[in-house]
Amino acid sequence: PTKKKAKAGGDQPRYFLFCYGGNWCDACRYDKPRIAAFANSRGLTISEANIPNARNATIRLIDITRDRVLRDLQYDKPNVALYPTYVLVDWDGEEVWHHVGALGPHMDELETIWDILN
């Protein structure tokens, strides 16, 4: 099988980070400013998923109680999905990296992966 070429070009992002959680989640609230700082330091766009044109944002904050979640987030099957969950995907929606739980020391891992990919 041949690998699809990325459709992105110019200023269009090639990778997207989806941050699944909610305001009810302590770890999600703790990580949110860190994710915003990560986005700002790299000039990335960040948006709540329910905002118009959120599809254009590089980083999307998805409240699982408000937004329709289509991605299977049960990484520890058969256990239920845990939050926060971070999923990095390419232009075609293929998963490149994921992390379940507060980022904590894994923020460095996300930064390194992002920098390698971009």
Coordinates of C-alpha atoms in Angstrom, one line a residue:
P1 CA 0.0 0.0 0.0
T2 CA 1.1 3.5 -0.7
K3 CA 1.3 6.1 2.0
K4 CA -1.0 9.1 1.5
K5 CA 0.7 12.4 1.0
A6 CA -0.1 15.1 3.5
K7 CA -2.6 17.6 2.1
A8 CA -1.2 20.4 4.2
G9 CA 0.7 23.2 2.6
G10 CA 1.9 26.7 3.4
D11 CA 0.6 27.9 6.7
Q12 CA -1.8 25.0 7.1
P13 CA -1.0 22.8 10.1
R14 CA 0.3 19.3 9.4
Y15 CA -0.4 18.0 12.9
F16 CA -3.1 18.6 15.4
L17 CA -3.3 18.0 19.2
F18 CA -6.6 17.1 20.7
C19 CA -7.0 17.6 24.4
Y20 CA -9.9 15.7 25.8
G21 CA -11.2 16.5 29.3
G22 CA -13.5 19.0 31.0
N23 CA -13.8 21.7 33.6
W24 CA -14.8 19.0 36.2
C25 CA -11.3 17.4 35.8
D26 CA -8.6 18.8 38.2
A27 CA -5.8 17.5 36.0
C28 CA -7.4 19.0 32.9
R29 CA -7.7 22.4 34.6
Y30 CA -4.0 22.2 35.7
D31 CA -2.8 21.3 32.2
K32 CA -4.8 23.8 30.3
P33 CA -2.5 26.9 31.0
R34 CA 0.5 24.7 30.2
I35 CA -1.0 23.7 26.9
A36 CA -1.8 27.3 26.2
A37 CA 1.8 28.3 27.0
F38 CA 3.0 25.5 24.7
A39 CA 0.8 26.8 21.9
N40 CA 1.9 30.4 22.4
S41 CA 5.6 29.6 22.5
R42 CA 5.3 27.9 19.1
G43 CA 2.8 30.3 17.5
L44 CA 0.1 27.7 17.3
T45 CA -3.6 28.3 17.3
I46 CA -5.6 26.9 20.2
S47 CA -9.4 26.8 20.5
E48 CA -12.3 25.3 22.4
A49 CA -13.9 22.7 20.1
N50 CA -17.3 24.3 20.2
I51 CA -16.1 27.7 18.9
P52 CA -16.8 28.5 15.2
N53 CA -13.9 27.7 13.0
A54 CA -12.3 25.5 15.7
R55 CA -11.4 23.1 12.9
N56 CA -8.7 25.5 11.8
A57 CA -7.0 25.5 15.2
T58 CA -3.8 23.4 15.7
I59 CA -4.7 22.6 19.3
R60 CA -8.3 21.8 20.1
L61 CA -9.6 21.6 23.7
I62 CA -12.5 19.1 23.8
D63 CA -14.9 19.0 26.7
I64 CA -16.2 15.4 26.6
T65 CA -19.4 16.4 28.4
R66 CA -20.2 19.1 25.9
D67 CA -18.6 18.1 22.6
R68 CA -19.3 15.1 20.5
V69 CA -16.3 12.7 20.8
L70 CA -15.9 10.2 18.0
R71 CA -12.4 8.9 18.7
D72 CA -12.1 5.8 20.8
L73 CA -10.2 6.9 23.9
Q74 CA -10.1 3.6 25.8
Y75 CA -6.4 3.0 25.6
D76 CA -6.5 0.6 28.6
K77 CA -9.4 -1.7 27.4
P78 CA -11.6 -3.0 28.8
N79 CA -11.3 -0.2 31.4
V80 CA -13.1 3.1 30.7
A81 CA -11.4 6.0 29.1
L82 CA -9.5 8.3 31.6
Y83 CA -9.0 12.1 31.4
P84 CA -7.3 14.1 30.4
T85 CA -6.3 12.3 27.3
Y86 CA -4.1 13.9 24.7
V87 CA -4.0 12.7 21.1
L88 CA -1.6 14.0 18.4
V89 CA -2.7 13.2 14.9
D90 CA -1.5 14.0 11.4
W91 CA -3.4 15.7 8.6
D92 CA -5.1 12.4 7.7
G93 CA -6.3 11.8 11.3
E94 CA -3.8 9.0 12.0
E95 CA -2.6 8.9 15.5
V96 CA 1.1 9.8 16.1
W97 CA 1.2 10.0 19.9
H98 CA -1.1 9.9 22.9
H99 CA -0.9 10.4 26.6
V100 CA -3.5 9.5 29.2
G101 CA -3.5 11.5 32.5
A102 CA -1.9 14.8 33.6
L103 CA 1.0 15.8 31.5
G104 CA 3.4 16.5 34.4
P105 CA 6.8 15.4 33.2
H106 CA 5.4 14.2 29.9
M107 CA 5.1 17.8 28.7
D108 CA 8.7 17.6 27.7
E109 CA 7.9 14.4 25.7
L110 CA 5.1 16.3 23.9
E111 CA 7.4 19.3 23.1
T112 CA 10.1 17.0 21.8
I113 CA 7.7 15.0 19.6
W114 CA 6.1 18.2 18.3
D115 CA 9.5 19.7 17.4
I116 CA 10.7 16.6 15.6
L117 CA 7.5 16.4 13.5
N118 CA 7.5 20.1 12.6

